[in-house]
Coordinates of C-alpha atoms in Angstrom, one line a residue:
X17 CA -30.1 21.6 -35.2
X18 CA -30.0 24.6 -37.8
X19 CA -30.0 26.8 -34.8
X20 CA -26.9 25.1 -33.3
X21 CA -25.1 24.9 -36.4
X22 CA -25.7 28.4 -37.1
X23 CA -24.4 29.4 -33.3
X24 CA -21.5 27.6 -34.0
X25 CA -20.8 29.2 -37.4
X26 CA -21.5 32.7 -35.9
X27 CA -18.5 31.8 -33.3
X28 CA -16.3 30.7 -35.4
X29 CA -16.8 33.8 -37.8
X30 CA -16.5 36.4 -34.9
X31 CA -14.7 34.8 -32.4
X32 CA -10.9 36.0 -32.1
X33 CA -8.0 34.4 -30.2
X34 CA -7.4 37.3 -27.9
X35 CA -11.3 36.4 -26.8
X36 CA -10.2 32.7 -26.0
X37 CA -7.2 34.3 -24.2
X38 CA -9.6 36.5 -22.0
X39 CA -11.9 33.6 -21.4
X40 CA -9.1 31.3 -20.3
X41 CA -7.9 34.2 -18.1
X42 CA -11.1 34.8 -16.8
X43 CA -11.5 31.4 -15.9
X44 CA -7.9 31.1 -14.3
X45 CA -8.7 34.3 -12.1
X46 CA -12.2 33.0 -10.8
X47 CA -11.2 29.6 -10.1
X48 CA -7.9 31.0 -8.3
X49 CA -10.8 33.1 -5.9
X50 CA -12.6 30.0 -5.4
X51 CA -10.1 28.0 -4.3
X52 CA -8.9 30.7 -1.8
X53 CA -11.9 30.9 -0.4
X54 CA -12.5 27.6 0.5
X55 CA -8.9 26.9 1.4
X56 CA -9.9 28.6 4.8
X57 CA -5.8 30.0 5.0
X58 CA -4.1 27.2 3.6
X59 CA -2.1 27.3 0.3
X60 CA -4.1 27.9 -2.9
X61 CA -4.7 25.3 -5.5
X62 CA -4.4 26.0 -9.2
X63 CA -6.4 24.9 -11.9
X64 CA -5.0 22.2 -13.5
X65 CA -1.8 22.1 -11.7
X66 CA -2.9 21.4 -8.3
X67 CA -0.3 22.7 -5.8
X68 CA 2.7 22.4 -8.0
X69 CA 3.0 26.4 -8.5
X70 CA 3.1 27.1 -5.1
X71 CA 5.9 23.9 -4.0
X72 CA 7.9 25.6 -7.4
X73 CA 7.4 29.1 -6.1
X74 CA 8.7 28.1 -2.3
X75 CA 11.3 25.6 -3.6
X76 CA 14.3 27.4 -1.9
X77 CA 12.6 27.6 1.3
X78 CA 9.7 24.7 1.5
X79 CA 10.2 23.2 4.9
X80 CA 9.6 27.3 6.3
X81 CA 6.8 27.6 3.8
X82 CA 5.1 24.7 4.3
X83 CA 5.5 25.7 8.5
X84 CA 3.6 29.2 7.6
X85 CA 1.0 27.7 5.3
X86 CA -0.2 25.0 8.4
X87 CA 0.0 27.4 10.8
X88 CA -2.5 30.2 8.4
X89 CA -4.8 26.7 8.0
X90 CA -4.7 26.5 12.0
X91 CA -2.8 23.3 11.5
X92 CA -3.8 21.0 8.6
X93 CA -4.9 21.1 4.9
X94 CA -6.1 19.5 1.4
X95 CA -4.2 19.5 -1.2
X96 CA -4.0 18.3 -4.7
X97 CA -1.5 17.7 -7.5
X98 CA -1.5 18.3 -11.3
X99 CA -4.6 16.5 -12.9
X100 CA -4.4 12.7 -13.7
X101 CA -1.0 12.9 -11.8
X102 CA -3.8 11.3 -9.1
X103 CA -1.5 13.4 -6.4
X104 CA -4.4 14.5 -3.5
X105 CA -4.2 14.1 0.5
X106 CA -3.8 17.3 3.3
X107 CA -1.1 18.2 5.4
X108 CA -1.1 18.4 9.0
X109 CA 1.1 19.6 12.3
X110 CA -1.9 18.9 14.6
X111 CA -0.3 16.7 17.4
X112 CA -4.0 15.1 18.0
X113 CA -4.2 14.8 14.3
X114 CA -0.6 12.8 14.2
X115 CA -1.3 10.7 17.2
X116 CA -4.3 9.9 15.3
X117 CA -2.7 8.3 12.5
X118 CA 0.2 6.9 14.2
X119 CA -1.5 5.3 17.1
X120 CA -5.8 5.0 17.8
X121 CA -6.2 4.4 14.1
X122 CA -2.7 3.0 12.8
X123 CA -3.8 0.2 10.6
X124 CA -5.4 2.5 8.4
X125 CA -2.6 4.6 7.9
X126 CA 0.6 1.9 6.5
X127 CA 3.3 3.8 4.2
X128 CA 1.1 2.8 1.7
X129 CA 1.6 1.9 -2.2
X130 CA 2.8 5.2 -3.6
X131 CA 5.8 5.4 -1.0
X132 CA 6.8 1.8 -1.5
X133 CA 6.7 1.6 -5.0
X134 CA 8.9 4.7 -5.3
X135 CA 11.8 3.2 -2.4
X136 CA 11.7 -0.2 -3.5
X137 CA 14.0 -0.1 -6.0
X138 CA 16.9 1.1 -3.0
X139 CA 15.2 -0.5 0.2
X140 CA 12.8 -3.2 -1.6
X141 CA 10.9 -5.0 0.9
X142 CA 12.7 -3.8 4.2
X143 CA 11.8 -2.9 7.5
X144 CA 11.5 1.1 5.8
X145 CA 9.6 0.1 2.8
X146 CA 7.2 -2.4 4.4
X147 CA 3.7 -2.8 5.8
X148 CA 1.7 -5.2 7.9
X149 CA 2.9 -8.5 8.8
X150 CA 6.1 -8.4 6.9
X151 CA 7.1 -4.7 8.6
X152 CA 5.8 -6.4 12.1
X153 CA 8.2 -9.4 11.6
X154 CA 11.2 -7.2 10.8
X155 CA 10.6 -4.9 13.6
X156 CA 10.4 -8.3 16.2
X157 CA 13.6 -10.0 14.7
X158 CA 15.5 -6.3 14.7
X159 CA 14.5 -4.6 18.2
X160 CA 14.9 -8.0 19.9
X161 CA 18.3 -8.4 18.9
X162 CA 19.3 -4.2 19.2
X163 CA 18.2 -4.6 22.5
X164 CA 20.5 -7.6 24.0
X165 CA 22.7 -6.6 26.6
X166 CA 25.8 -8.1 24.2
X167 CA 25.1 -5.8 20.9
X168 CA 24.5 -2.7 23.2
X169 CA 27.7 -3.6 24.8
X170 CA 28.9 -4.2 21.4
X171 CA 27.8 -0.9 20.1
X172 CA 29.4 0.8 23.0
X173 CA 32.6 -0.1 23.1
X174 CA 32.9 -0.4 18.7
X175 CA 31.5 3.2 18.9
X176 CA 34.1 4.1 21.8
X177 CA 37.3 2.7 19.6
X178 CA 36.1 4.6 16.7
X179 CA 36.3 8.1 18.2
X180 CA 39.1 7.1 20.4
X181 CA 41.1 5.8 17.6
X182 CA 39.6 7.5 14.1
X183 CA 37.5 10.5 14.7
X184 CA 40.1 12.5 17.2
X185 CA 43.2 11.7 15.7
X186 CA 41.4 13.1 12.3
X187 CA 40.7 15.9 14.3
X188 CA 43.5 16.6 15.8
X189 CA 45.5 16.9 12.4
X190 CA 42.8 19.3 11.0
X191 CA 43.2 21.5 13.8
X192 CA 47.0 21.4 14.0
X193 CA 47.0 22.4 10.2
X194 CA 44.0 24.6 10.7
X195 CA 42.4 23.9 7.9
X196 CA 38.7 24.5 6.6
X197 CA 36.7 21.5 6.5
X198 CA 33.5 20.2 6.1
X199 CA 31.9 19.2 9.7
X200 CA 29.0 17.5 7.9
X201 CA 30.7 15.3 5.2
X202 CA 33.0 14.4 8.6
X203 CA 30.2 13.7 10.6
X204 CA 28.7 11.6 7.5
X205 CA 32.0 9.6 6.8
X206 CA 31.9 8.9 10.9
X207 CA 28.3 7.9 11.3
X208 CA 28.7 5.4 8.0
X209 CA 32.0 3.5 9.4
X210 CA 30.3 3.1 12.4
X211 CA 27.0 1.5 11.6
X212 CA 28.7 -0.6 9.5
X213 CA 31.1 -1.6 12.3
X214 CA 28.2 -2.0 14.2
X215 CA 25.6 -3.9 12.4
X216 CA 27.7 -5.4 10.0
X217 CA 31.1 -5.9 11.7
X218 CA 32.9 -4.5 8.4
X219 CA 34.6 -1.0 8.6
X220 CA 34.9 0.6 5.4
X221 CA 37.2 2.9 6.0
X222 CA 35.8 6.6 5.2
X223 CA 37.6 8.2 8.1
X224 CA 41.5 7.3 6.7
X225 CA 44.2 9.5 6.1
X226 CA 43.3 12.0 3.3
X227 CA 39.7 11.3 3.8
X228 CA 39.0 8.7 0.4
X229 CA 35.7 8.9 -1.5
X230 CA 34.2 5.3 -0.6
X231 CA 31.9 4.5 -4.0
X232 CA 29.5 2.7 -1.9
X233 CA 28.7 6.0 0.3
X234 CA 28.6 8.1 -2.4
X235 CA 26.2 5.7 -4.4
X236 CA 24.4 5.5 -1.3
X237 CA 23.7 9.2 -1.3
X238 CA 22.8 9.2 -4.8
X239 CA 20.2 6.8 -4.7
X240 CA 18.1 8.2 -1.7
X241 CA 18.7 12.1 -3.8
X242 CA 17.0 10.5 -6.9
X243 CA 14.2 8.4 -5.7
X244 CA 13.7 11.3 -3.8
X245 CA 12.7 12.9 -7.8
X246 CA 10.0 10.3 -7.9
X247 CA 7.9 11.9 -5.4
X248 CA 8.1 15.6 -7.3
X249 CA 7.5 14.1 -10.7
X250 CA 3.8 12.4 -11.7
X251 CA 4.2 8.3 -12.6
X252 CA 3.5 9.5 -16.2
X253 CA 6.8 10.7 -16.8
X254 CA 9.8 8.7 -13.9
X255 CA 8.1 5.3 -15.1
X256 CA 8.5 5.8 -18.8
X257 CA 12.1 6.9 -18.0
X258 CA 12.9 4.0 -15.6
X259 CA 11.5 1.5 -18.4
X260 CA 14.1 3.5 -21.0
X261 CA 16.7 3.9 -18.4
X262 CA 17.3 7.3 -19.3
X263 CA 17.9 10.8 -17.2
X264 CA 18.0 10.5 -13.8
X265 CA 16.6 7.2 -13.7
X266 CA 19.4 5.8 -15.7
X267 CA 21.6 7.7 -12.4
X268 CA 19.6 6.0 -10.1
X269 CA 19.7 2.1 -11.1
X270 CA 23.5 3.0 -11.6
X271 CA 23.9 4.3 -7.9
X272 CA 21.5 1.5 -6.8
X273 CA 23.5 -1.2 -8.1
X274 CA 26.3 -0.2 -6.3
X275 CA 24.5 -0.3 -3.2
X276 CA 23.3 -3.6 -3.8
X277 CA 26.5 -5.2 -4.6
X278 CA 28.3 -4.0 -1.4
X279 CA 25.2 -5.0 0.3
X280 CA 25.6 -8.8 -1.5
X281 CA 29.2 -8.5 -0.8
X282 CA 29.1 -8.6 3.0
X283 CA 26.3 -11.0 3.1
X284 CA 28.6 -13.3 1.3
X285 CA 31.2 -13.2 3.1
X286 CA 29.9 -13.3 6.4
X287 CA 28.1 -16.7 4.8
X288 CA 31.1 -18.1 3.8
X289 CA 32.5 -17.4 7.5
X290 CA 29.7 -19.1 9.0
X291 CA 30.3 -22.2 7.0
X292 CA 34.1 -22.1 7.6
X293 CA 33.8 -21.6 11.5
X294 CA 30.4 -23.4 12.1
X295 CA 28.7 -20.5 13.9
X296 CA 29.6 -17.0 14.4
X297 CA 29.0 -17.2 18.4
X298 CA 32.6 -15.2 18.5
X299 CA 31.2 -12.1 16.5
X300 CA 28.5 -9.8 17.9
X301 CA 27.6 -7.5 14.9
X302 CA 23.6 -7.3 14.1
X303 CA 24.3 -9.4 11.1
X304 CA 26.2 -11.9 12.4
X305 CA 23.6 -12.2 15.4
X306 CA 21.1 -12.6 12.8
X307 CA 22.7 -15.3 11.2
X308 CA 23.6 -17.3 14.0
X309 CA 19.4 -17.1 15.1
X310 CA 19.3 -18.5 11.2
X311 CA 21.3 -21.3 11.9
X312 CA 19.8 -22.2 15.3
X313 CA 16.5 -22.2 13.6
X314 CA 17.7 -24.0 10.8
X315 CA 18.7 -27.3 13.3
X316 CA 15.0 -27.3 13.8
X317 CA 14.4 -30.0 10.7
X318 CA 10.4 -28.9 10.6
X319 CA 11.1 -25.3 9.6
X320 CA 13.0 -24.2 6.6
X321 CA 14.9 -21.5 6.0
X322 CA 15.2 -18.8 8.4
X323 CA 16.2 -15.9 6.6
X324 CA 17.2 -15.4 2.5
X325 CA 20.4 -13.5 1.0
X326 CA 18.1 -10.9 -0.3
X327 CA 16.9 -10.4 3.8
X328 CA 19.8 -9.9 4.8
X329 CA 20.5 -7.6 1.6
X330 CA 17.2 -5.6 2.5
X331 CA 18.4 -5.4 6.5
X332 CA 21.9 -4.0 5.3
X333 CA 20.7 -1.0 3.1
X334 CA 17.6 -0.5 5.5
X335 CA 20.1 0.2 8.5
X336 CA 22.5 2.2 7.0
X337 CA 19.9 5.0 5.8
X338 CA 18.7 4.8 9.4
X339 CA 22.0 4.9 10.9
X340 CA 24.5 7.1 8.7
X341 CA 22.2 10.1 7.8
X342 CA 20.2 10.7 10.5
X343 CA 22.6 11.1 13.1
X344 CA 25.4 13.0 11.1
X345 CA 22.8 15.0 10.0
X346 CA 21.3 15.9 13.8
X347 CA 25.2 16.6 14.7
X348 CA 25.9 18.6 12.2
X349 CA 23.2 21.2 13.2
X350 CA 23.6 21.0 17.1
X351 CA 27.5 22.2 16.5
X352 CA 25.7 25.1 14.7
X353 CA 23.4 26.0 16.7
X354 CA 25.4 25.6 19.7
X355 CA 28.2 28.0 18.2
X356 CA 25.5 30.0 17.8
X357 CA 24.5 30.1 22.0
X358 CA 28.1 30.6 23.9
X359 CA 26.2 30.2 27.0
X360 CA 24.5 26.9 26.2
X361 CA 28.2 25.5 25.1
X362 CA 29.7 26.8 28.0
X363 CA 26.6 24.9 30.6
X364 CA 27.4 21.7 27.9
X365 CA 31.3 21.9 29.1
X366 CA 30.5 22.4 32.6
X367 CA 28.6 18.9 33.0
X368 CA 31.5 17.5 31.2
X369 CA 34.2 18.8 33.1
X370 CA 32.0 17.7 36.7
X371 CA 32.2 14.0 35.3
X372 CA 35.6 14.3 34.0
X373 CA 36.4 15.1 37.9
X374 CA 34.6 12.2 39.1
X375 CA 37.0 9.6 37.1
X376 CA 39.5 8.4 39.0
X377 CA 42.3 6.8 36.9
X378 CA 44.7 9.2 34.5
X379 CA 44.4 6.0 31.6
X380 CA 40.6 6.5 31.7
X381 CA 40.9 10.4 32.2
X382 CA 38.7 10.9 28.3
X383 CA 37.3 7.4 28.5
X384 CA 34.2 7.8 29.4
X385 CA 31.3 4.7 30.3
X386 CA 27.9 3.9 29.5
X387 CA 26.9 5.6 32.7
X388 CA 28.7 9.2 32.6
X389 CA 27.2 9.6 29.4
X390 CA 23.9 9.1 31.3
X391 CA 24.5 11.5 33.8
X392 CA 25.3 14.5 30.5
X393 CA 22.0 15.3 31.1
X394 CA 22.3 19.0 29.6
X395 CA 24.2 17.6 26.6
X396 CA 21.2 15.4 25.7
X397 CA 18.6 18.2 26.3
X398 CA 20.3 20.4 24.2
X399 CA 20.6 17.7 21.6
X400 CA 16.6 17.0 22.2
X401 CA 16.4 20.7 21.8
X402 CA 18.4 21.0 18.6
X403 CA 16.4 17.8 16.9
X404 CA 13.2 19.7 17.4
X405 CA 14.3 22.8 15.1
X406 CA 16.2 20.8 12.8
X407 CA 14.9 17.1 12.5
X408 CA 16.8 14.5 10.9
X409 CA 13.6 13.3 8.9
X410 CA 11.6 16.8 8.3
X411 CA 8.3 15.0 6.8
X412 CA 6.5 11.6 6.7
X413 CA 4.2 10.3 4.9
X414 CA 1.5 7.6 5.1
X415 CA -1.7 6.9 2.7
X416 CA -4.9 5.8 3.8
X417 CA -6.6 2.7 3.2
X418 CA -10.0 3.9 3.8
X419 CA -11.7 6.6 4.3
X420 CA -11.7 8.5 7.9
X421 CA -12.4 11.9 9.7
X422 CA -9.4 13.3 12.2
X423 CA -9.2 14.5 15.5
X424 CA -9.5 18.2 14.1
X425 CA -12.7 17.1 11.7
X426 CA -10.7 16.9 8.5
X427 CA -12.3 14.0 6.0
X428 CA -9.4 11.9 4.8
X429 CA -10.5 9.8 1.1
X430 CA -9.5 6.6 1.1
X431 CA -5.8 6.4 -1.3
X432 CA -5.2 9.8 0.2
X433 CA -1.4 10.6 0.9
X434 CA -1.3 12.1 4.5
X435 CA 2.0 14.0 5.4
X436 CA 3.2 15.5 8.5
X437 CA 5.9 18.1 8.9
X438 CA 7.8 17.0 12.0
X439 CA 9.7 20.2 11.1
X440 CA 6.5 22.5 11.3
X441 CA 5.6 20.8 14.7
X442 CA 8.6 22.2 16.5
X443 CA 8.2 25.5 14.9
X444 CA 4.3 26.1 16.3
X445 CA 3.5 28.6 19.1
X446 CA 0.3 26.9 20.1
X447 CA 2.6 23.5 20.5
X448 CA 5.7 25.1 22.1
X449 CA 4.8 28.5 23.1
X450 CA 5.9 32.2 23.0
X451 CA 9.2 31.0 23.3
X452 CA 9.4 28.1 20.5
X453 CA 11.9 30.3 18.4
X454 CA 14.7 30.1 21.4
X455 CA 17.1 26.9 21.2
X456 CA 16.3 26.4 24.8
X457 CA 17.6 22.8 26.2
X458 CA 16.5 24.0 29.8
X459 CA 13.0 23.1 28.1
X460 CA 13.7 19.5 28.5
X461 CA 14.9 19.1 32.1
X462 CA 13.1 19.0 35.4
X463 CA 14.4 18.7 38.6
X464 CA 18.1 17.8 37.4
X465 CA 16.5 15.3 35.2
X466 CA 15.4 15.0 31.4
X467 CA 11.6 14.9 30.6
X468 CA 10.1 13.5 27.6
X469 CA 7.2 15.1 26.0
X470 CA 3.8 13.8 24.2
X471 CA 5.3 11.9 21.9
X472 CA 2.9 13.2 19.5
X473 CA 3.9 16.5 19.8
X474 CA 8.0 15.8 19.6
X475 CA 7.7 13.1 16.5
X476 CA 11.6 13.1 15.8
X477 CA 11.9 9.6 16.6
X478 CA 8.2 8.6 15.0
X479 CA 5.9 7.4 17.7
X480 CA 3.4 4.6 18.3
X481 CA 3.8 1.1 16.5
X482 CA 6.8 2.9 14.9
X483 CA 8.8 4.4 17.3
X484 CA 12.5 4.5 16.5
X485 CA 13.6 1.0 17.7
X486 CA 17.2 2.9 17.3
X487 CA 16.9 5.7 20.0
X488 CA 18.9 4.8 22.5
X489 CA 21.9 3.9 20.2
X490 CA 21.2 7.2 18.1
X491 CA 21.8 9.1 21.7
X492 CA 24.6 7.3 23.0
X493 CA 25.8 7.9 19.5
X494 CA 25.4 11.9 19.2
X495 CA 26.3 12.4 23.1
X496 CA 30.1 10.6 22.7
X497 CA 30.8 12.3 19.6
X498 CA 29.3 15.5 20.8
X499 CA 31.4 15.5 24.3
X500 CA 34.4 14.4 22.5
X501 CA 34.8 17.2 20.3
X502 CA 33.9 20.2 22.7
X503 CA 35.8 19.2 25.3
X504 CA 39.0 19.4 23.0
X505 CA 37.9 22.3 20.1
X506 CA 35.8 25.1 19.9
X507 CA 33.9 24.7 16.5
X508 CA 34.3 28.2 14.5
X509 CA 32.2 28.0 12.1
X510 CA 33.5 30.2 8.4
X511 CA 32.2 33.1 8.4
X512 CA 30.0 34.0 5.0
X513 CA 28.5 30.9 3.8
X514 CA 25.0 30.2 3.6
X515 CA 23.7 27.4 6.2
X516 CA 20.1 26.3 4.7
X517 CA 18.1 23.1 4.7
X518 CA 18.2 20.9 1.9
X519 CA 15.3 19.4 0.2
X520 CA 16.0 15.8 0.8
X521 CA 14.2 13.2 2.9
X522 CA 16.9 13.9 5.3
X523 CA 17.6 17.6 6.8
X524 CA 21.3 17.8 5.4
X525 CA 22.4 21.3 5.4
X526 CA 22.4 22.1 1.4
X527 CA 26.0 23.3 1.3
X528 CA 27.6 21.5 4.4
X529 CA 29.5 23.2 7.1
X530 CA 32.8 24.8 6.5
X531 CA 34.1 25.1 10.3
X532 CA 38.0 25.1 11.9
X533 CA 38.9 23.4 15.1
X534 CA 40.6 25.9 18.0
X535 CA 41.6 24.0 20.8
X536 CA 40.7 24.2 24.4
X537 CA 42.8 25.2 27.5
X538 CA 41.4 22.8 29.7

């Protein structure tokens, strides 16, 4: 005990705080060497703080970094967070790896805890933010309904009227005044009126003369930018400012409340319809369909209530983030890319001008049906084509529930947060080839036909238990407004700005698209 006490004493005499500073140094440096060389080419984690250095040191570019730092790891990786932030999973763009957790082992990979505790202020407990039996309900009740022959003919002809009687008018006054605008906030303001139209059977209006700020959309994309916050910053610190309703949190439950009360709005008043007409047989919005099953189930006296106000409140908010953003967002960066490739716009009008030929009547000369959209089968593979270097969603996430080794031999800990970059998967050699780098639709079609790949490989739309129940509508959607705008403008994009990624949970560009309209000579 002398001895110690003595030791101690000695260090405190002769010990200096440049020393400590050397040590600390020392430490830094030799743990830093450690990790990289067991990180076998992935991204190296610092003491203490995990990967945050590295996420704050590629912040303006992440999605590209994120694509180099797979690809060095030969496709997947650990990572960790800052300590007791209890942040720790891998990252992976290993197709096998991804059909691994989506399909032959799904029920071990749900959304998980940490992603639905951090969307369920916005989304709650709705078919985005929920797991197991709950999630497989909502997914039964929404794709048999989206698939009935009267909603898709709803869709159709709702979408039709809109661009028919909104979107081109809108466009042809911006390009008669040639004025600088912003494709993607248009493409937004279109995509929002018309999944509301469609699922809801309410039209709100963002597409109107002088182009009004509707409070609910910009609430909308408020809330999904801040929850977004909750993923970068540890529990530790959003909780304690959600509880004190400060910062960005405060910004948050504000933009969330909004949200909420159009969503309670709509519900209400399509309630109060149904119990002034009796049913709502007449109307064949999503909502109204759902309600109507509610009622019809309701007449059965040994079960009880079908579906709640807060459902219906979950379904409403749930649908528009899956069909405003993502489909504006894909649009938005096909007209860019294909401004970019004369040759692949000048293919895209070819096929629309040898269907244009094929109608018959001058009243349906720009009305096109169901099936000529079908036939646009270079339209759609350059849309595939475009959605695999710019998807809509660039990353998912799941979190295991116990513990498992992948298809590559990577040991996944049970609570581990497993994310894969559907934006690094179409950006990989080994997945697409030499060629991956080329926006290449001729990549998608075979004998005059389109071809689907793995699944697993192209993720855009998710895949396995979770494939997009919303695909075909999300197509039909893209191809009308897509045909409708280039057979009537050429999209010149301005000249000078900087067209990058945001980092959102949805690929917007970060500073839109300024773009003029110059008509065609057709």
């Amino acid at each position: 005990m002398n001895v110690l006490i003595s030791a101690v004493v000695w260090v405190y005499t002769h010990l200096r705080l440049s020393d400590v500073a050397l040590a600390l140094v020392g430490l830094f440096l030799l743990s830093c060497l450690r990790e990289k060389l067991v990180s076998k080419g992935g991204p190296v984690m610092w003491p203490v703080l995990g990967i945050i250095p590295m996420l704050a040191l590629n912040k303006h570019d992440l999605f590209t970094w994120c694509t180099r730092s797979v690809v060095r790891a030969g496709g997947t990786f650990h990572y960790r967070g800052i300590w007791f932030g209890g942040a720790y999973g891998i990252m992976t763009a290993d197709p096998a790896n991804v059909e691994h957790i989506l399909k032959t082992n799904f029920k071990n990979y749900p959304k998980g805890a940490f992603y639905r505790e951090r969307f369920r202020d916005l989304l709650e407990d709705g078919i985005f933010n929920a797991d197991d039996e709950l999630w497989k309900e909502e997914r039964r009740v929404a794709k048999t309904e989206m698939h009935s022959s009267r909603f898709l003919e709803h869709t159709f002809t709702t979408m039709r009227d809109l661009v028919d009687q909104k979107l081109v008018p809108l466009m042809e006054n911006l390009s008669t005044s040639k004025r600088v605008f912003d494709l993607q906030d248009l493409l937004l303001r279109f995509t929002f009126d018309n999944i509301c139209i469609s699922a809801f059977g309410v039209y709100p209006g963002s597409l109107e003369t002088g182009l009004p700020e509707i409070p609910f959309a910009k609430a909308f994309e408020d809330a999904t930018e801040y929850t977004l916050a909750r993923f970068l910053i540890p529990p530790f610190v959003w909780k304690p400012m959600r509880f004190l309703g400060i910062g960005y949190e405060r910004k948050l439950n504000n933009a969330v409340r909004i949200v909420h009360a159009f969503a309670n709005k709509t519900v209400r008043e399509r309630r109060n319809k149904m119990r002034k007409l009796g049913n709502l047989n007449d109307y064949a919005d999503l909502l109204s369909r759902l309600m109507q099953r509610e009622y019809e189930k309701e007449e059965d006296t040994t079960r009880g209530n079908y579906f709640s106000d807060k459902y219906f409140r979950e379904f409403c908010t749930s649908f528009i983030i899956a069909g405003r953003d993502t489909t504006s967002v894909a649009l938005v960066w096909f007209f860019w890319l294909v401004q970019k490739h004369p040759e692949v716009e000048k293919r895209i009008l070819r096929e629309i001008r040898e269907i244009k030929r094929k109608l018959t009547t001058q009243e349906t000369e720009d009305q096109f049906e169901a099936e000529d959209f079908r036939e646009m089968v270079y339209l759609q593979a350059a849309l595939t084509e475009s959605l695999r270097l710019y998807p809509s969603v660039p990353m998912e996430m799941k979190q295991a529930l116990e513990d498992d080794v992948l298809p590559d031999g990577t040991r996944v800990k049970k609570g581990a947060r497993i994310h894969y970059s559907v934006y690094s998967m179409g950006r990989i050699e080994s997945i697409w080839g030499k060629d991956w780098e080329e926006f290449k639709p001729e990549r998608w079609i075979k004998e005059g036909r389109i071809v689907s790949e793995d699944q697993f490989k192209y993720v855009v739309f998710n895949g396995g238990p979770r494939l997009c129940v919303g695909k075909k509508f999300a197509y039909t959607q893209m191809k009308m407004v897509a045909a409708a705008i280039l057979m009537r403008y050429s999209v010149k994009v301005v000249q000078g700005q900087e067209i990058v990624p945001k980092l959102t949970t949805t690929l917007y560009m970060k500073n839109g698209m300024n773009v003029m309209l110059q008509p065609r000579d057709w």
